XYZ file of C-alpha atoms in Angstrom:
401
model
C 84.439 46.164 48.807
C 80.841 45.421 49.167
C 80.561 43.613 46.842
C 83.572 40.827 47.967
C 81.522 41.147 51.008
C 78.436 39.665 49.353
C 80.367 37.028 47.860
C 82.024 36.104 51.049
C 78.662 35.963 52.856
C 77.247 33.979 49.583
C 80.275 31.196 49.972
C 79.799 30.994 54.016
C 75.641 30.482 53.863
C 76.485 27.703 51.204
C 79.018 26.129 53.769
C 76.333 26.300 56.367
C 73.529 24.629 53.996
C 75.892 22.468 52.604
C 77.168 21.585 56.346
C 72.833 21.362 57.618
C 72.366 18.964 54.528
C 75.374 16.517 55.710
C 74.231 16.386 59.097
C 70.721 15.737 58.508
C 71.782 12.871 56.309
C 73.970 12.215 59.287
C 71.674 12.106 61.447
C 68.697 10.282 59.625
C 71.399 7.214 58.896
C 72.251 7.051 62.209
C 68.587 7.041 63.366
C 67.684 4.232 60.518
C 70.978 2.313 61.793
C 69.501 2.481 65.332
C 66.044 0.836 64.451
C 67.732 -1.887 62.329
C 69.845 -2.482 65.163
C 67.972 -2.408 68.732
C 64.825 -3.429 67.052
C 65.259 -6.448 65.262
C 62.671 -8.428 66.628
C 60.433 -10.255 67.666
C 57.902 -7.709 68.599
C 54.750 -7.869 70.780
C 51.815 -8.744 69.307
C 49.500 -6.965 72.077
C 48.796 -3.361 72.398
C 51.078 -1.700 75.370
C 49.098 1.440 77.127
C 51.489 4.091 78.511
C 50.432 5.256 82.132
C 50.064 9.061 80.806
C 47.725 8.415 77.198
C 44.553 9.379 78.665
C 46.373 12.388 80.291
C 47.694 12.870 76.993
C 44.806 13.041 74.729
C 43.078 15.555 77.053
C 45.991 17.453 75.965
C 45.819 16.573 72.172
C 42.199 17.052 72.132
C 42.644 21.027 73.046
C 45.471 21.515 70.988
C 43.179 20.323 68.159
C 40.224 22.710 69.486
C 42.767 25.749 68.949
C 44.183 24.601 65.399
C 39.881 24.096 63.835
C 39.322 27.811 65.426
C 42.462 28.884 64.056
C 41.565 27.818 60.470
C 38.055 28.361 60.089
C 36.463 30.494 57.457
C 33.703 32.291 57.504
C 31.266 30.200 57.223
C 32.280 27.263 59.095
C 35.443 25.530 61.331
C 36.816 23.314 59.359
C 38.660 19.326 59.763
C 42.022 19.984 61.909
C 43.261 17.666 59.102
C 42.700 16.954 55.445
C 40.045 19.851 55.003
C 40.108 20.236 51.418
C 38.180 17.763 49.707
C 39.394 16.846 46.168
C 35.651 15.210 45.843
C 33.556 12.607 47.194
C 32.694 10.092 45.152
C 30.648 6.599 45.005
C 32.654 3.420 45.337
C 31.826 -0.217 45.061
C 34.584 -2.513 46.790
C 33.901 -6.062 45.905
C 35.721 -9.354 47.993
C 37.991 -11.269 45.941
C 36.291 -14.616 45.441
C 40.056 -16.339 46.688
C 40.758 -15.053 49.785
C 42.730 -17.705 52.091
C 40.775 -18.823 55.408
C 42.372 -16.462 57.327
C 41.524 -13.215 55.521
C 37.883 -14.093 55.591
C 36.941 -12.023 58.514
C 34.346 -9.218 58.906
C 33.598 -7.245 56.001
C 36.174 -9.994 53.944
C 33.864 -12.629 55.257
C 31.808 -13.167 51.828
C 33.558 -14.135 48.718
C 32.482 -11.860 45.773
C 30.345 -9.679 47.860
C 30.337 -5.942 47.059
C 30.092 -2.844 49.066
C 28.585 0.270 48.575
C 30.307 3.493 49.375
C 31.344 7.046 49.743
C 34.947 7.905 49.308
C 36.868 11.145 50.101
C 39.846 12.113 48.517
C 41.981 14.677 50.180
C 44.746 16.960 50.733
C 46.224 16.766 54.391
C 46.307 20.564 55.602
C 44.244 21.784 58.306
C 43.578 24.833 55.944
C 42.810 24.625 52.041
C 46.063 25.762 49.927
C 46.882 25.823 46.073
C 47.037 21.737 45.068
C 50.391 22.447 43.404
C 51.719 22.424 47.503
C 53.676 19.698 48.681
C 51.051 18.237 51.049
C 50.000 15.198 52.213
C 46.825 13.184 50.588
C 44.132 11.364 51.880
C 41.820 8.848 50.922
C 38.820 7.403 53.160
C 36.481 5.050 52.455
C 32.676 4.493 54.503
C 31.180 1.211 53.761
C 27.684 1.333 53.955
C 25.185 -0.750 55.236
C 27.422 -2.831 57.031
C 25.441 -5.168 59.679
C 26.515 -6.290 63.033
C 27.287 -4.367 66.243
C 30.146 -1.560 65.514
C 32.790 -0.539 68.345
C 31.419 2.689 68.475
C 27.390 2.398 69.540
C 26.675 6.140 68.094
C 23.402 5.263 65.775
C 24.317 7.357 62.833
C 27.319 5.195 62.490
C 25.370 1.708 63.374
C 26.160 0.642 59.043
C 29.546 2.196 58.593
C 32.903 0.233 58.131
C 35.351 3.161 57.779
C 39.085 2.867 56.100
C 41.505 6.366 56.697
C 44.924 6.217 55.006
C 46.954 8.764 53.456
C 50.222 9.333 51.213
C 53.421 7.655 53.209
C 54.135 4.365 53.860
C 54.930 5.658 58.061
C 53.891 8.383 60.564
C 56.296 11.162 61.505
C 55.483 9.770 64.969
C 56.420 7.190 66.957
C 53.268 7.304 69.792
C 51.140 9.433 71.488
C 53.723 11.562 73.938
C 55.551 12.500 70.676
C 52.337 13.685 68.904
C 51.313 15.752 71.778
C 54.791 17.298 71.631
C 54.608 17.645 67.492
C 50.985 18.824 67.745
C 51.510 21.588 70.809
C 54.172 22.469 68.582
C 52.127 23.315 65.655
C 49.287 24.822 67.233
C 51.454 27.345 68.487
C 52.563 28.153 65.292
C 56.369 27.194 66.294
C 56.879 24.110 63.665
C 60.195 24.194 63.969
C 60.043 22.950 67.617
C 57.622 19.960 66.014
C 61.149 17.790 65.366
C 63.571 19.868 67.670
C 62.313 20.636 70.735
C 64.979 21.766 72.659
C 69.021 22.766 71.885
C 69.711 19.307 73.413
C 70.642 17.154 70.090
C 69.362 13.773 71.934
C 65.480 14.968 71.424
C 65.935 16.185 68.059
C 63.463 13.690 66.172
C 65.525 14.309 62.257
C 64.866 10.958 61.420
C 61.083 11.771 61.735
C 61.647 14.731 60.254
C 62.617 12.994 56.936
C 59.500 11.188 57.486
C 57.250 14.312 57.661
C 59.247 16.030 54.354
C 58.390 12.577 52.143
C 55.050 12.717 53.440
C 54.707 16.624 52.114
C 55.029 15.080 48.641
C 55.208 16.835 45.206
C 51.044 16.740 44.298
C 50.000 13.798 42.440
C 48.706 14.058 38.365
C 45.336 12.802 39.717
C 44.069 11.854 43.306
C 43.264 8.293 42.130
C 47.465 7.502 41.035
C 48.322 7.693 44.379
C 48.741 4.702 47.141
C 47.266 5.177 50.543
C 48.501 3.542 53.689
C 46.713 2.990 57.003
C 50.285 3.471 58.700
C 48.579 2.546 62.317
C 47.838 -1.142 62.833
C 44.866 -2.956 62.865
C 42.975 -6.554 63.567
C 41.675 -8.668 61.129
C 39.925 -11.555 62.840
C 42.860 -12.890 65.331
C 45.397 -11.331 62.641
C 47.304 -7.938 63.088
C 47.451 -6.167 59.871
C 48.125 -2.571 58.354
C 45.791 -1.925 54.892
C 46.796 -0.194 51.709
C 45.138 0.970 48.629
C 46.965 1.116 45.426
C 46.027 2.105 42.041
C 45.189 -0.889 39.709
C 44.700 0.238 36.449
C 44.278 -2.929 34.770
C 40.786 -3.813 36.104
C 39.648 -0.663 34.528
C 39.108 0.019 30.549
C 42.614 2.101 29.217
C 42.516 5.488 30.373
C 45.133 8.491 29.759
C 43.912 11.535 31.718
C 44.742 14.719 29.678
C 47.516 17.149 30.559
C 46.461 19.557 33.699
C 47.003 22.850 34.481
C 48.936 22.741 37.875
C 48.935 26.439 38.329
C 45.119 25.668 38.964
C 44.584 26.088 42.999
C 42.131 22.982 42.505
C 43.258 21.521 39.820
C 43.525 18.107 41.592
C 39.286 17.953 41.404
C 39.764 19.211 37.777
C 41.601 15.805 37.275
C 38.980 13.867 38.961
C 36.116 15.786 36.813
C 37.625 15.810 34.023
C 37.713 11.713 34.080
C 34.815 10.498 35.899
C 32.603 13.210 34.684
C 33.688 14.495 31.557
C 35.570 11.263 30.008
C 32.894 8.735 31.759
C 36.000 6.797 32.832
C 35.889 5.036 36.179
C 38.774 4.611 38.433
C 39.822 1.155 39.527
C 41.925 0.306 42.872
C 42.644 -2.996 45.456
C 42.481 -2.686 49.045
C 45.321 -5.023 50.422
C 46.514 -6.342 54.107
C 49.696 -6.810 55.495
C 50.185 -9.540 58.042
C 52.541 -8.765 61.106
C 55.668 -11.248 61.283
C 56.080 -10.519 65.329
C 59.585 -12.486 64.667
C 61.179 -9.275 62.939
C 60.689 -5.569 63.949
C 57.127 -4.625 63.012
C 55.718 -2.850 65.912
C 52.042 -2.286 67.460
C 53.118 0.621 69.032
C 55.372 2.382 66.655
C 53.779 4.068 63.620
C 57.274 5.853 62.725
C 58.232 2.065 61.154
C 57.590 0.554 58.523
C 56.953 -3.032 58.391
C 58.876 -5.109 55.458
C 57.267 -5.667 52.677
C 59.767 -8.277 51.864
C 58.727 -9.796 55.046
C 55.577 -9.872 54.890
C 53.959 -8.870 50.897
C 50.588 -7.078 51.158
C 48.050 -9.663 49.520
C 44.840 -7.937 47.810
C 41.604 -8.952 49.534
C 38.639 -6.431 47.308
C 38.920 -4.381 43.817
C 37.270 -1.085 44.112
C 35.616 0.770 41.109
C 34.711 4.208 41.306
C 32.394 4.809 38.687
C 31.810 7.312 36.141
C 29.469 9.832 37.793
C 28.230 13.649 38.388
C 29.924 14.259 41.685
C 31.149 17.699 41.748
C 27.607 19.512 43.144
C 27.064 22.217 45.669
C 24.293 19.688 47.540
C 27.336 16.294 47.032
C 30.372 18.747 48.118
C 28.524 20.018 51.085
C 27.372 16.318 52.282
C 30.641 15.112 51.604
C 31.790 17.812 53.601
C 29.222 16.790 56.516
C 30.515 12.980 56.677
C 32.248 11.895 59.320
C 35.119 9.219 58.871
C 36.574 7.656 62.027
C 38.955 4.213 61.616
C 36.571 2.965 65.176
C 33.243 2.789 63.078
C 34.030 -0.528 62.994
C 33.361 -4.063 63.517
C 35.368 -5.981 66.455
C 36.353 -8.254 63.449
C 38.416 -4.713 62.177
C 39.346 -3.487 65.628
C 41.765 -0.595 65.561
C 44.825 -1.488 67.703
C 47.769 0.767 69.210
C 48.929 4.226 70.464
C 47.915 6.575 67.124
C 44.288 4.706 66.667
C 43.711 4.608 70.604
C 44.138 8.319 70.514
C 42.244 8.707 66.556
C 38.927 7.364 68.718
C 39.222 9.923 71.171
C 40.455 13.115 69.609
C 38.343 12.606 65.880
C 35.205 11.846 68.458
C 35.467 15.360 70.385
C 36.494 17.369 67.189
C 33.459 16.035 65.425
C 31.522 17.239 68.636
C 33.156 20.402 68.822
C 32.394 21.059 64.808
C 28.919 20.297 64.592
C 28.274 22.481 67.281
C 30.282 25.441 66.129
C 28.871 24.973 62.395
C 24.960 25.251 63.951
C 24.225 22.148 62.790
C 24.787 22.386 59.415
C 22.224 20.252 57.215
C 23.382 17.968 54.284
C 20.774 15.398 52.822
C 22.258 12.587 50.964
C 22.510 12.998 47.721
C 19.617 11.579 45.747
C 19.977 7.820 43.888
C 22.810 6.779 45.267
C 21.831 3.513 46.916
C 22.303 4.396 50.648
C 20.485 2.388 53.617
C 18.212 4.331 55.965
C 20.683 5.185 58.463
C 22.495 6.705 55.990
C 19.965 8.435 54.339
C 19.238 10.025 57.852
C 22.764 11.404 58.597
C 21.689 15.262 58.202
C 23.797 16.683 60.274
C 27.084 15.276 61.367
C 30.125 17.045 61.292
C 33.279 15.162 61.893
C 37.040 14.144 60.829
């Protein structure tokens, strides 16, 4: 008897997976129908404020208080995103010597120049877990020694050009009022309300749901084979754009990484070791723009969609080498730890632009505050002979996202 009731219950959770599995697909069609159908274009090329963003961010900008306090250790509070470093590393990103006219703006503006920088590569969780994890993963870049006047006056920052991108090719959000909801959501430790909200099915959000699951992708064999989107828009001169970074292979020598042990909880900086330090390999990459084609449906404010590649290709605009090097020090992992990344250390020429990167100024700002004055001014001195400018040199102290 009990044990035809174990079978019966067996079949009837089955029907109810197999049931939850159909209607998600359902329902993330029907969403993807939706888009393709009201949104079809054209789109506005201008930035559109809601009334309530500022009101908004206040909002965001506690919830993100309570999720670094939440996750701190004991030594420190931690990012309230991508805290575990994979490594920081040194990166040149040299201008492609073709660019057409109208890439040639602000950091793009000099054929074959070359860029030094620091590079962070990253898992996405606001609290370091096993690399094996599906996770999201992060890659920023700091150029360094950038001149002219930045969009954010703060001194330490007066050289930096900053790039943030991670893993998926959209954002499980559409704008800011959806974030705070998401965000609340997780901060109170009820994720489940992140995408459902309420038992009324017309705020369910399962097409952004599907979003969030890709993003919380299967780990990578190595932290330089993955592509990194910006997923938020951005100018380029009088151009809107979104940047990528992809692997390119073929402007480095042949390299085969050897086989790693995933059960490793780090075994994603074992990877990056094991070639730039061990092998001497370096790591090659492009950084590449998308144009916006307002004519079809690729959005300012919406950084749920992606825009068409088949629309508009992403065209490469520098190669970047990360060389072989020694990275993987107490004095380099606690600096790297120390550097703040922030897509509004900027030139006008590279202007962030909508809802997500409006609110990124605010709420990476005021968490960078709020660390560096919980962490007691924790001191990090560049690393020695690595070719930094003064400022740089001088940035002690920061503590930021």
């Amino acid at each position: 008897m009990l044990k035809r009731f174990w079978l019966w219950l067996g079949r009837l959770l089955g029907k109810l997976l197999l049931t939850l599995i159909v209607v998600g697909l359902i329902g993330w069609g029907i969403g993807e129908g939706y888009y393709a159908w009201k949104f079809s274009g054209p789109v506005s090329t201008q930035e559109e404020i809601a009334a309530d963003e500022a009101a908004l961010t206040r909002l965001i900008i506690e919830d993100a208080v309570r999720i670094v306090e939440q996750h701190r250790d004991n030594t420190r509070v931690l990012r309230d995103a991508h805290a575990k470093a994979h490594g920081c590393v040194r990166a040149e990103v040299q201008v492609l010597d073709d660019l057409d006219e109208s890439l040639r703006q602000g950091v793009f503006a000099e054929p074959g120049h070359t860029w030094q920088a620091w590079m962070r590569l990253s898992n996405g969780n606001a609290y370091p877990q096993f690399d094996r994890a599906r996770d999201a993963r992060g890659m920023a870049i700091k150029l360094l020694d950038v001149p002219g006047e930045k969009l954010m006056k703060n001194p330490l920052h007066a050289g930096d050009q900053d790039f943030v991108m991670f893993n998926n090719t959209a954002f499980f959000v559409r704008d800011v009022a959806e974030y705070r909801s998401n965000f609340a959501a997780q901060a109170d430790g009820k994720k489940v309300l992140a995408f459902f909200p309420s038992w009324n099915p017309r705020t369910w959000e399962i097409r952004h749901l599907f979003i969030a699951l890709k993003t919380l992708a299967p780990a990578p064999e190595t932290p330089v084979a993955t592509t990194y989107n910006s997923i938020a828009p951005f100018k380029l001169g009088s151009l809107n754009i979104k940047y990528r970074v992809v692997p390119a292979p073929q402007n480095c020598p042949p390299y085969e990484l050897p086989e790693q042990n995933t059960a490793l909880p780090n075994f994603l900086r074992n990877a990056l070791y094991q070639q730039l330090s061990l092998d001497r390999a370096p790591a090659c990459f492009e950084l590449q723009v998308q144009k916006q084609n307002a004519q079809y449906y690729m959005p300012i404010e919406d950084t749920s969609v992606e825009w068409s590649e088949k629309i508009s290709p992403f065209e490469s605009v520098a190669r970047i080498t990360v060389p072989a090097q020694d990275f993987d020090s107490r004095e380099q992992n606690l600096f790297c730890d120390n550097l703040s990344f922030n897509p509004w250390h900027a030139l006008a020429e590279h202007r962030p632009i909508g809802g997500i990167n409006r609110l990124r100024k605010s709420v990476y700002e005021a968490v960078s505050a709020y660390r560096h004055q919980r962490n007691a001014h924790v001191v990090a001195p560049a690393p020695a002979g690595v070719g930094l400018g003064p400022v740089t040199n001088n940035r002690t102290a920061e503590l930021s996202d």
